Short mmCIF file of C-alpha atoms in Angstrom, two decimals:
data_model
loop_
_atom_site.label_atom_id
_atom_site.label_comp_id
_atom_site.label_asym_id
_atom_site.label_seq_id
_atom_site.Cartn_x
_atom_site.Cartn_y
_atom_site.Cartn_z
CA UNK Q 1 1.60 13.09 -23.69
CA UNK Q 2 0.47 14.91 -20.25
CA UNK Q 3 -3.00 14.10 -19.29
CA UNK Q 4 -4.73 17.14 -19.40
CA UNK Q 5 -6.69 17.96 -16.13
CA UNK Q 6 -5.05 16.20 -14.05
CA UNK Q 7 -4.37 17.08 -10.45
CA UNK Q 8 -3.59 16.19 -6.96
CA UNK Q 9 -4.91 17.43 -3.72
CA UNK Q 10 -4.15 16.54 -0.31
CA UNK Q 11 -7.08 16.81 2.26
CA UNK Q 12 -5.74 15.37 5.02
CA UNK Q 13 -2.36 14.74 6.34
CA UNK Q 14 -1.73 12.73 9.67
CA UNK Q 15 1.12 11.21 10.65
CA UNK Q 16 0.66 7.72 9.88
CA UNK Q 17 -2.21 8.55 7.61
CA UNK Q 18 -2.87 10.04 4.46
CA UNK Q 19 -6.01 10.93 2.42
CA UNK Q 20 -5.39 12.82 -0.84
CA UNK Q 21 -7.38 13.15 -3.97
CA UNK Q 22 -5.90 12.49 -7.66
CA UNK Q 23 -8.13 13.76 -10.49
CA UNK Q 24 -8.02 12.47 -13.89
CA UNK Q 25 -6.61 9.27 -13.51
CA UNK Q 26 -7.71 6.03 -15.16
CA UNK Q 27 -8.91 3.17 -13.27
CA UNK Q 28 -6.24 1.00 -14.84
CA UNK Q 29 -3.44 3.24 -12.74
CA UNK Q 30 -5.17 3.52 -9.74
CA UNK Q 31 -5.52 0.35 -9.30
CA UNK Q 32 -1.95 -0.19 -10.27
CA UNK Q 33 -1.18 2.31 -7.48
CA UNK Q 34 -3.13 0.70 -5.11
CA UNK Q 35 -1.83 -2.91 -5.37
CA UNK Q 36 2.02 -1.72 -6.03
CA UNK Q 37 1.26 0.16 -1.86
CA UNK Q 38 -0.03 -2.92 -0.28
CA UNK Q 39 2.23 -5.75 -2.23
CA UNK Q 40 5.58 -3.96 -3.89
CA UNK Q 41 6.68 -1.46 -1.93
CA UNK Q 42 10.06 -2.69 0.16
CA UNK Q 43 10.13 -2.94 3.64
CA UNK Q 44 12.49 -4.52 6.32
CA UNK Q 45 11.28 -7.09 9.12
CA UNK Q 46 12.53 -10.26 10.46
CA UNK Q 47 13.05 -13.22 8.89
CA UNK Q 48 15.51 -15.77 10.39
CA UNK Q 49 15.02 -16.13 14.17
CA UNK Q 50 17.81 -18.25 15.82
CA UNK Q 51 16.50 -19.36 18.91
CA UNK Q 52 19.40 -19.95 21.68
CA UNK Q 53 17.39 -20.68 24.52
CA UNK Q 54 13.33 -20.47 25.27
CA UNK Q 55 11.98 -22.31 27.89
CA UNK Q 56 8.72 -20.30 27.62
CA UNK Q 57 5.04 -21.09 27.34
CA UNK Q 58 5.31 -19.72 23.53
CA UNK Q 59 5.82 -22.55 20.64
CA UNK Q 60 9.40 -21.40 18.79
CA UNK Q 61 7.22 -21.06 15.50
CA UNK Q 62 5.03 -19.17 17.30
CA UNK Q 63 7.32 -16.84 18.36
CA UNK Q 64 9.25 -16.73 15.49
CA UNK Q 65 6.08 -15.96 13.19
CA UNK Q 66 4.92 -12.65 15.79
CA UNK Q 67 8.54 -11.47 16.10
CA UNK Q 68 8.28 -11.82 12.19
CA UNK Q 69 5.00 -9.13 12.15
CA UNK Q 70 7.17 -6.80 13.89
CA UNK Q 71 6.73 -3.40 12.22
CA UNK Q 72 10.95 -2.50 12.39
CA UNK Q 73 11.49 1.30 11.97
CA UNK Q 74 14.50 0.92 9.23
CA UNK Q 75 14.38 3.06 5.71
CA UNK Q 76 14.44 0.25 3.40
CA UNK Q 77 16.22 2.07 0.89
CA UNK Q 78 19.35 1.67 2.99
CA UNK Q 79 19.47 -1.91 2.17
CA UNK Q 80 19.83 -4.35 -0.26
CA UNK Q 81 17.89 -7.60 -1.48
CA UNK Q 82 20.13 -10.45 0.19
CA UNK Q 83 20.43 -12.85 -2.59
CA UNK Q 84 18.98 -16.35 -2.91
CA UNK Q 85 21.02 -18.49 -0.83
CA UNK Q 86 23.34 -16.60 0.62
CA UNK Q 87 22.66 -18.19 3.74
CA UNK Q 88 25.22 -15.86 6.39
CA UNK Q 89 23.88 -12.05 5.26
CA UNK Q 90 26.32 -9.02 5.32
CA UNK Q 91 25.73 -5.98 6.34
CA UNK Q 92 24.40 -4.19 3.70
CA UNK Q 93 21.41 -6.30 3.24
CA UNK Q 94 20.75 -7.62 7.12
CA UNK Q 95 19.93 -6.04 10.39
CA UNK Q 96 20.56 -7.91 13.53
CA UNK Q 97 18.22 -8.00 16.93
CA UNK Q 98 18.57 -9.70 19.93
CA UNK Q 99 15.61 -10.27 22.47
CA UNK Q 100 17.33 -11.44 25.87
CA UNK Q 101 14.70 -11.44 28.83
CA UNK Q 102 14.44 -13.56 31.61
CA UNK Q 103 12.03 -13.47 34.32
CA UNK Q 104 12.33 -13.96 38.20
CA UNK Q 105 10.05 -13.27 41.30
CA UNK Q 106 10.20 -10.16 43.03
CA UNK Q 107 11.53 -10.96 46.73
CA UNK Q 108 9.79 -7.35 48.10
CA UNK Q 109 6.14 -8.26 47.18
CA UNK Q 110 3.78 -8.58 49.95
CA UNK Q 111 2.61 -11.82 50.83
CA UNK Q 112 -1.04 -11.78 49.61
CA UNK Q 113 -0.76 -10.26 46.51
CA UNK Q 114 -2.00 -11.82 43.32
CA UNK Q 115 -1.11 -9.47 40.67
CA UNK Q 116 1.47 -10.42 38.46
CA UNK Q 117 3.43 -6.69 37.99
CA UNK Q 118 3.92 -7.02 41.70
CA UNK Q 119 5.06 -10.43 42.07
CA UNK Q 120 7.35 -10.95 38.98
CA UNK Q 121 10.03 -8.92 37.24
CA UNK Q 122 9.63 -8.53 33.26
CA UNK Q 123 6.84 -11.20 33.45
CA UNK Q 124 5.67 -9.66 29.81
CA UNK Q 125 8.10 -9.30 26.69
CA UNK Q 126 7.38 -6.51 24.69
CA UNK Q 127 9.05 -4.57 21.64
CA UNK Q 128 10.69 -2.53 23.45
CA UNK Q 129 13.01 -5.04 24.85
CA UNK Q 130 14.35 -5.75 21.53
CA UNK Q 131 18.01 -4.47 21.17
CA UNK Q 132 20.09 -3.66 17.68
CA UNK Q 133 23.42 -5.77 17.40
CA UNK Q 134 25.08 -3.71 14.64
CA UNK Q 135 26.84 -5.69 12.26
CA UNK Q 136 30.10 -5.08 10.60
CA UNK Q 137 30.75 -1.75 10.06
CA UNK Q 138 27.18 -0.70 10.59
CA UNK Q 139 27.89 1.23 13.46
CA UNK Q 140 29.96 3.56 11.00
CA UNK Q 141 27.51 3.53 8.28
CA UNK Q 142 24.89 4.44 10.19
CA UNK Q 143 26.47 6.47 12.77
CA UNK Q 144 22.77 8.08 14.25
CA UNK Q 145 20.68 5.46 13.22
CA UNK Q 146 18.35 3.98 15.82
CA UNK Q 147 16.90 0.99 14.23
CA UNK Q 148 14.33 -0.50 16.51
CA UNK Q 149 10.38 -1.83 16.21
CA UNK Q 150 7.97 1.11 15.31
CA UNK Q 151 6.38 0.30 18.28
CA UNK Q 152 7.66 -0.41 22.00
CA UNK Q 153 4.48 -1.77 23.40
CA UNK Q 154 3.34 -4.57 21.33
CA UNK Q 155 3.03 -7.22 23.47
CA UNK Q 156 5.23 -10.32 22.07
CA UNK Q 157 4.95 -12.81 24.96
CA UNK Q 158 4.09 -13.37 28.99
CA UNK Q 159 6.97 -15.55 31.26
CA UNK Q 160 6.85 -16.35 34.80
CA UNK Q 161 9.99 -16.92 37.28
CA UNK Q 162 11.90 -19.09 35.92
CA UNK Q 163 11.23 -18.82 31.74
CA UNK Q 164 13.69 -17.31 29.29
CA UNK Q 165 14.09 -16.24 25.82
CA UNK Q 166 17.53 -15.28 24.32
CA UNK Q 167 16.74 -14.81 20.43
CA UNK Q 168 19.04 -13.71 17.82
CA UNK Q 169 16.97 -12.20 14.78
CA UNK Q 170 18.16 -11.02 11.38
CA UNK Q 171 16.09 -8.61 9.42
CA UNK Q 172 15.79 -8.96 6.02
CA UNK Q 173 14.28 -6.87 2.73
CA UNK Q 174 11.71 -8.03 0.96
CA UNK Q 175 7.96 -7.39 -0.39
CA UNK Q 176 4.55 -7.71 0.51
CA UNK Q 177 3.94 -10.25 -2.30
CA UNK Q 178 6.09 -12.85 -0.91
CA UNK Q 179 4.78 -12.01 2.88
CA UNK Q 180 2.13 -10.03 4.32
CA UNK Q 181 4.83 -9.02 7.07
CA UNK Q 182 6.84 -7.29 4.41
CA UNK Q 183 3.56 -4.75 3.56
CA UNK Q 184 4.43 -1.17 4.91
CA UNK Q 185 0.67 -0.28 4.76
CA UNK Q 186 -1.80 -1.39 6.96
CA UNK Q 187 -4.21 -0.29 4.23
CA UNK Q 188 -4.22 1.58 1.28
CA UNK Q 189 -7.88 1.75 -0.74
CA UNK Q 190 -9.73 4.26 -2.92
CA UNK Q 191 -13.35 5.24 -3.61
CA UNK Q 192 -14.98 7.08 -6.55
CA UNK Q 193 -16.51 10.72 -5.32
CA UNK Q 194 -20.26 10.37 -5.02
CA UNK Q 195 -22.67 11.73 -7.14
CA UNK Q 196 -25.45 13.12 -5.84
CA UNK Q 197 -27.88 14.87 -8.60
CA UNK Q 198 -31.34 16.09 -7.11
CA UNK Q 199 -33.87 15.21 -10.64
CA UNK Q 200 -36.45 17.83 -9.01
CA UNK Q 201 -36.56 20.19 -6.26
CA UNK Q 202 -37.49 18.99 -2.80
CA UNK Q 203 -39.20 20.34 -0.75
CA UNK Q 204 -40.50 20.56 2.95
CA UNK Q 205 -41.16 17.22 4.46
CA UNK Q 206 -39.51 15.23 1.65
CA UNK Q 207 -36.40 17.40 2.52
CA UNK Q 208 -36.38 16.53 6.16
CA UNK Q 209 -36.48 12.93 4.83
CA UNK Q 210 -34.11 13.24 2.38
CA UNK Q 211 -31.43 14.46 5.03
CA UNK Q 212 -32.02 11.71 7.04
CA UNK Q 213 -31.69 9.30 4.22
CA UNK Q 214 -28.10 10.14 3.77
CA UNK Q 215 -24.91 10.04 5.89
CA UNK Q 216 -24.75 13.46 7.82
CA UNK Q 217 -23.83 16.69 6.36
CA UNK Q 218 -24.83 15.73 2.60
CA UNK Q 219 -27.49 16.95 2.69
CA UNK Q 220 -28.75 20.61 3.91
CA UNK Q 221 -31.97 21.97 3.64
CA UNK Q 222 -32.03 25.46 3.27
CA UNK Q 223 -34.57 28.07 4.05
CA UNK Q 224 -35.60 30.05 0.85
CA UNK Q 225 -38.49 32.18 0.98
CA UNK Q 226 -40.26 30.61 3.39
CA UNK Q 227 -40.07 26.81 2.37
CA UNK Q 228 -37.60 24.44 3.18
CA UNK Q 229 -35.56 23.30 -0.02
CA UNK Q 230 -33.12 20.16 0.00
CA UNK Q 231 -29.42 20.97 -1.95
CA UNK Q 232 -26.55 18.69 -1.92
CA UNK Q 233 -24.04 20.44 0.22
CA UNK Q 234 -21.46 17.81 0.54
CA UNK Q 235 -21.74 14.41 -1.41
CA UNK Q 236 -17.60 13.50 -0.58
CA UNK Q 237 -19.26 12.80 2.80
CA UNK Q 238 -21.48 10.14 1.47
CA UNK Q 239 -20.86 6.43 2.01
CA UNK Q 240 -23.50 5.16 -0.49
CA UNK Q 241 -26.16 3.03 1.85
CA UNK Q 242 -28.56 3.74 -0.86
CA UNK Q 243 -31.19 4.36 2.04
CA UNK Q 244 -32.70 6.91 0.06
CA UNK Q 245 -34.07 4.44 -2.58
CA UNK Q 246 -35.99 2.30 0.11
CA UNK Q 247 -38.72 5.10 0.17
CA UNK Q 248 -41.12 5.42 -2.25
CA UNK Q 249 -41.85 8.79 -2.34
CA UNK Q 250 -38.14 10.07 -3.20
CA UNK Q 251 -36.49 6.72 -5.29
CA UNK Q 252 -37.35 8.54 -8.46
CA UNK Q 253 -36.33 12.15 -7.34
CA UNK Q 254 -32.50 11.28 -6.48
CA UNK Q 255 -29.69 9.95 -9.13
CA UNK Q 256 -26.80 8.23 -7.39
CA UNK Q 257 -23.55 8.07 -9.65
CA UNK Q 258 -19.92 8.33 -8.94
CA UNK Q 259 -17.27 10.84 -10.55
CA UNK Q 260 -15.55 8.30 -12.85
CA UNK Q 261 -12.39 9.84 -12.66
CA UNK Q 262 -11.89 11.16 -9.36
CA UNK Q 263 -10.69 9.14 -7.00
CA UNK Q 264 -10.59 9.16 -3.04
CA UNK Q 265 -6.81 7.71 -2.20
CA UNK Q 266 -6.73 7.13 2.07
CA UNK Q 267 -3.37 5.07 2.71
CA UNK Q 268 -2.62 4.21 6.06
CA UNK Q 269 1.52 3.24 7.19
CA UNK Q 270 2.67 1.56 9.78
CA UNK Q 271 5.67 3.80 10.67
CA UNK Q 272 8.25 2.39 8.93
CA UNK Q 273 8.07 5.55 6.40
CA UNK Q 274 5.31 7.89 6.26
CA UNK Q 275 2.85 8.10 4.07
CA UNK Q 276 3.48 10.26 1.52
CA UNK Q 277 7.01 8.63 0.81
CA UNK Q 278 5.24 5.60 0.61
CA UNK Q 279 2.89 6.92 -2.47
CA UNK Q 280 5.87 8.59 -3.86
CA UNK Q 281 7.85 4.60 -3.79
CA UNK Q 282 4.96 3.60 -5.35
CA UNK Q 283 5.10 5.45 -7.99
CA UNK Q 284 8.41 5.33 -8.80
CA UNK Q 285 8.27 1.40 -8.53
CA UNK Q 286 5.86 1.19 -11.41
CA UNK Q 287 8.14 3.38 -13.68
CA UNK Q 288 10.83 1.00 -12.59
CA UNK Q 289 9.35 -2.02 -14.07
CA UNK Q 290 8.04 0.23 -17.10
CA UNK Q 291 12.21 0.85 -17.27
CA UNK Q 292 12.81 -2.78 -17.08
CA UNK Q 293 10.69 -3.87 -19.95
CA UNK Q 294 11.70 -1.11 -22.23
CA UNK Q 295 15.64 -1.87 -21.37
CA UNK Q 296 14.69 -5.97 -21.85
CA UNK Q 297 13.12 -4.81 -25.37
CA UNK Q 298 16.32 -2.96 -26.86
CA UNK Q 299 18.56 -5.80 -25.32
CA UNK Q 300 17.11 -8.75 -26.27
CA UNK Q 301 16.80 -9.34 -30.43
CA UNK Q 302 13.24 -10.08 -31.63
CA UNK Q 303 12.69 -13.59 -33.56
CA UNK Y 1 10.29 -11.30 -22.06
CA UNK Y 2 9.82 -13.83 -24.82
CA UNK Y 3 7.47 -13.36 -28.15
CA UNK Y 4 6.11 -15.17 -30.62
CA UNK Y 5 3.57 -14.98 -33.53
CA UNK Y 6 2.70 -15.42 -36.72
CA UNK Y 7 4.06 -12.37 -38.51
CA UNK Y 8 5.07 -8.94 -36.89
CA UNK Y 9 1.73 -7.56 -36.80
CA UNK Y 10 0.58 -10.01 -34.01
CA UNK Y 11 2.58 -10.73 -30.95
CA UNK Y 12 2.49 -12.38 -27.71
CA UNK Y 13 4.85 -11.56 -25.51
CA UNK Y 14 5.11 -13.15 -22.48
CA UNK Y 15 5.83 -11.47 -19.18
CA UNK Y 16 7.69 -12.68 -16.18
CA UNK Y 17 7.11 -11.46 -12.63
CA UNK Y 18 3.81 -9.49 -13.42
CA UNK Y 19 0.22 -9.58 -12.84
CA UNK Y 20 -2.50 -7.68 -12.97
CA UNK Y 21 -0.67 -3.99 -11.32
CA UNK Y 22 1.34 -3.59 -14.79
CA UNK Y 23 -0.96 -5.99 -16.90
CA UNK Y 24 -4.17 -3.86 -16.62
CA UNK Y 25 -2.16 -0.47 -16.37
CA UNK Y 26 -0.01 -1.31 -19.96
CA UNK Y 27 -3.28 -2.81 -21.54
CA UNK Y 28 -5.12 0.64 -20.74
CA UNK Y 29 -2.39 2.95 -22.38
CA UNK Y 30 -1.65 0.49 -25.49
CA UNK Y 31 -4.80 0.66 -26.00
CA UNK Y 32 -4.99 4.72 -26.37
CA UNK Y 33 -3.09 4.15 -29.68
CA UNK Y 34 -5.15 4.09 -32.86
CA UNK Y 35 -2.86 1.64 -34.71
CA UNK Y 36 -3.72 -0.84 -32.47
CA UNK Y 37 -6.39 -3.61 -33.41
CA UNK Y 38 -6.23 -5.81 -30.50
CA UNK Y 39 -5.08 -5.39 -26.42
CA UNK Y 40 -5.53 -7.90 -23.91
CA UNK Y 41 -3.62 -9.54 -21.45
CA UNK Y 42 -4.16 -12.73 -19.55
CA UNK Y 43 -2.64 -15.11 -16.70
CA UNK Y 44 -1.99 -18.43 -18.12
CA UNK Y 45 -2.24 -19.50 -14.42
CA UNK Y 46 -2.70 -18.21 -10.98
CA UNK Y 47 0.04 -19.85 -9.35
CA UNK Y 48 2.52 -18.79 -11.94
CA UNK Y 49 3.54 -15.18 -12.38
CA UNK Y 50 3.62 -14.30 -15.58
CA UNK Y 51 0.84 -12.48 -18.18
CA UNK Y 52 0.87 -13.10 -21.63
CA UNK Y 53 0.27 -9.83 -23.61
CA UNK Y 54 -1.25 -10.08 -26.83
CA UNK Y 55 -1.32 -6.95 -29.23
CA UNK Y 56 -2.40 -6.75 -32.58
CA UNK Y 57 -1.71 -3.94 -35.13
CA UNK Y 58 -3.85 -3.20 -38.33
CA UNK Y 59 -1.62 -2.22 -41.39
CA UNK Y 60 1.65 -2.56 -41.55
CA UNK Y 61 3.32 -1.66 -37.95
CA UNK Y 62 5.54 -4.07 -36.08
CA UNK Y 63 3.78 -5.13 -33.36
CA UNK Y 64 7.07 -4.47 -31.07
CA UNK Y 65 6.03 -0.65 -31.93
CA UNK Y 66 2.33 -0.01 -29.87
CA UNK Y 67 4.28 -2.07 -26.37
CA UNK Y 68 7.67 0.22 -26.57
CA UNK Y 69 5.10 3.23 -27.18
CA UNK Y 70 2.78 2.19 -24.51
CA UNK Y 71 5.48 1.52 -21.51
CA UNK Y 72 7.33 5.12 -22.54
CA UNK Y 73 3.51 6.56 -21.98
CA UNK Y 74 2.87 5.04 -19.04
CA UNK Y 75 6.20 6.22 -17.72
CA UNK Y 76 5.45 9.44 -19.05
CA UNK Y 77 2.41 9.25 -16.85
CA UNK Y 78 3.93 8.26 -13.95
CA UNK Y 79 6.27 10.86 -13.70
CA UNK Y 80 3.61 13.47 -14.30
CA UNK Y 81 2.34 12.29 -10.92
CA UNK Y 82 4.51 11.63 -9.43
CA UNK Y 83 5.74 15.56 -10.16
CA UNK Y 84 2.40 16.45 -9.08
CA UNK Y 85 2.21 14.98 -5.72
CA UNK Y 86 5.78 16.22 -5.03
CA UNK Y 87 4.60 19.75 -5.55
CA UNK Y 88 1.57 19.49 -3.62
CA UNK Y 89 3.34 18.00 -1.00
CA UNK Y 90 5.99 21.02 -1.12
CA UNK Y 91 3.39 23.55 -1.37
CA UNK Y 92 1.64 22.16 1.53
CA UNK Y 93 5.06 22.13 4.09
CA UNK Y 94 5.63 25.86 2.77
CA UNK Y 95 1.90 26.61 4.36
CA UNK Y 96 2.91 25.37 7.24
#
């Protein structure tokens, strides 16, 4: 039973974000969409953090819980769930990191000198000095991978002469239901297509007004015959501030609605797969559990 | 999945591991059918995961009938997007 009228546009396509459109859709399944992106799609990022040595200013915990927000660039359909308990983790289901850094003073600064890139060597721990330790055979199953965070610069911790940290991390699959570090969207929302239905021609001064009441390029006033007439150029532009109902003069001139069935998808990723892979998971996650009821149904007897 | 009721008209099954993302989405297709009397799903509590999903047929039908129907629809539906996107996304990399 295809949905007729039903279609799917892309307007804009960057490379951690995507904004398309999807046309008659139900609320119900948007929505599904929607919450399956930010809580159900799979990603991989650490999980266990065995701490050998850190004499540093940051709390273990602490440490532990940033190195844990780590975005790690690793296609999560490579691994496997590690199952409950299985303390050790193999190397289909576990990635390994190691963060070794430890910080000394730089003999050749001058004497005065108060700025800290000048004085100390690797005096700030970023991503970038996070380092794959291949497990198993993971160096043959993944002979070209590079599996590293999505980005080098994010900032995990600041030492001074003397400090060290020699981590040991293991990476683990899971969702963004059981952690918020496990989400591989930074956001993912929709919004109904605005309305915008003029009740009576506007004219002149009213039309000047009228443009200004609404976000820019909504609204254009034309020049027909001499006289300046409002039309609704663009209402996708529109974020709704309902100024235009705050004057008197034009409340009863303008109808604000939305498109019920169109719907404004803008998901953002962050890195670990892009977006449109991400939509297309989604999708395929909520068949999956359609699959799993249907298969529990003919399995199990009824009564 | 567990169900029970009073005779097969009206069930309740229960559903592990689910919440509102297939609750709401199943509720909205089962209730396209015509046979069906009564939809709704509910949590029984927030901390626990699991929906219990009540359907109700008029006449004769087996209950079981309307949820098989409405999961192979919303399948159905899935994969029609799913199909969609894929050959936007194709025609769009072929413009390029």
């Amino acid at each position: 039973r295809a949905p007729q009228g039903f279609r799917v546009d892309l307007i804009r396509e960057e490379e951690a974000a995507l904004e398309f459109d999807m046309v008659g859709i139900d609320a119900a399944i948007a929505n599904a969409f929607r919450r399956i992106l930010l809580a159900e799609v799979p990603t991989m990022a650490v999980e266990k953090v065995f701490v050998y040595n850190n004499t540093s200013i940051v709390q273990d915990e602490i440490l532990a819980h940033r190195l844990g927000l780590i975005p790690i660039r690793a296609d999560p359909r490579l691994f496997e769930y590690r199952n409950q308990g299985d303390e050790e983790g193999t190397e289909i289901d576990t990635l390994q990191f190691q963060l070794k850094i430890k910080c000394s003073r730089n003999p050749q600064a001058a004497k005065e000198s108060s700025d800290p890139n000048e004085l100390y060597f690797n005096h700030k721990v970023y991503s970038k000095h996070m380092t794959w330790v291949p497990l198993g055979n993971q160096t043959d199953l993944f002979p070209d991978a590079d599996f590293r965070p999505v980005h080098d610069d994010i900032l995990i911790a600041l030492l001074r002469p003397g400090q060290e940290i020699d981590v040991l991390m293991h990476c683990v699959k899971g969702i963004g239901k059981d952690h918020a570090k496990f989400s591989p969207v930074a956001t993912a929302s929709y919004r109904l297509l605005p309305d915008i239905t003029l009740l009576q021609p506007i004219e002149d001064e009213a039309a000047e007004m009228l443009q200004k009441c609404f976000s820019p390029g909504v609204i254009e006033v034309q020049n027909i015959k001499g006289k300046k007439v409002a039309r609704v150029a663009n209402a996708r532009l529109d974020t709704f501030s309902r100024e235009v109902f705050r004057h008197e003069g034009l409340k009863s001139l303008v109808r604000l609605a939305r498109v019920r069935n169109h719907y404004i998808f803008s998901v953002e990723s962050t890195g670990i797969l892009p977006p449109d892979v991400l939509v297309s998971e989604a999708i395929k996650i909520l068949m999956g559990k359609c699959q799993r009821f249907l298969n529990e149904l003919d399995s199990v007897p009824m009564e | 999945v567990q169900a029970d009721g009073t005779d097969g008209n009206c069930v309740t099954f229960v559903l592990h591991d689910e919440d509102h993302t297939l609750g709401n989405a199943l509720r909205y297709m089962v209730m396209k059918n015509p046979d069906v009397e009564f939809c709704g799903y509910c949590i029984t509590h927030p901390s626990e995961s699991k929906i219990n999903f009540r359907i109700q047929t008029r006449g004769a039908l087996p209950a079981v009938e309307p949820f098989r129907k409405g999961l192979n629809d919303l399948m159905g539906v899935c994969q029609h997007v799913l199909n969609t996107f894929e050959v936007r996304l194709l025609l769009k990399s072929t413009q390029e």
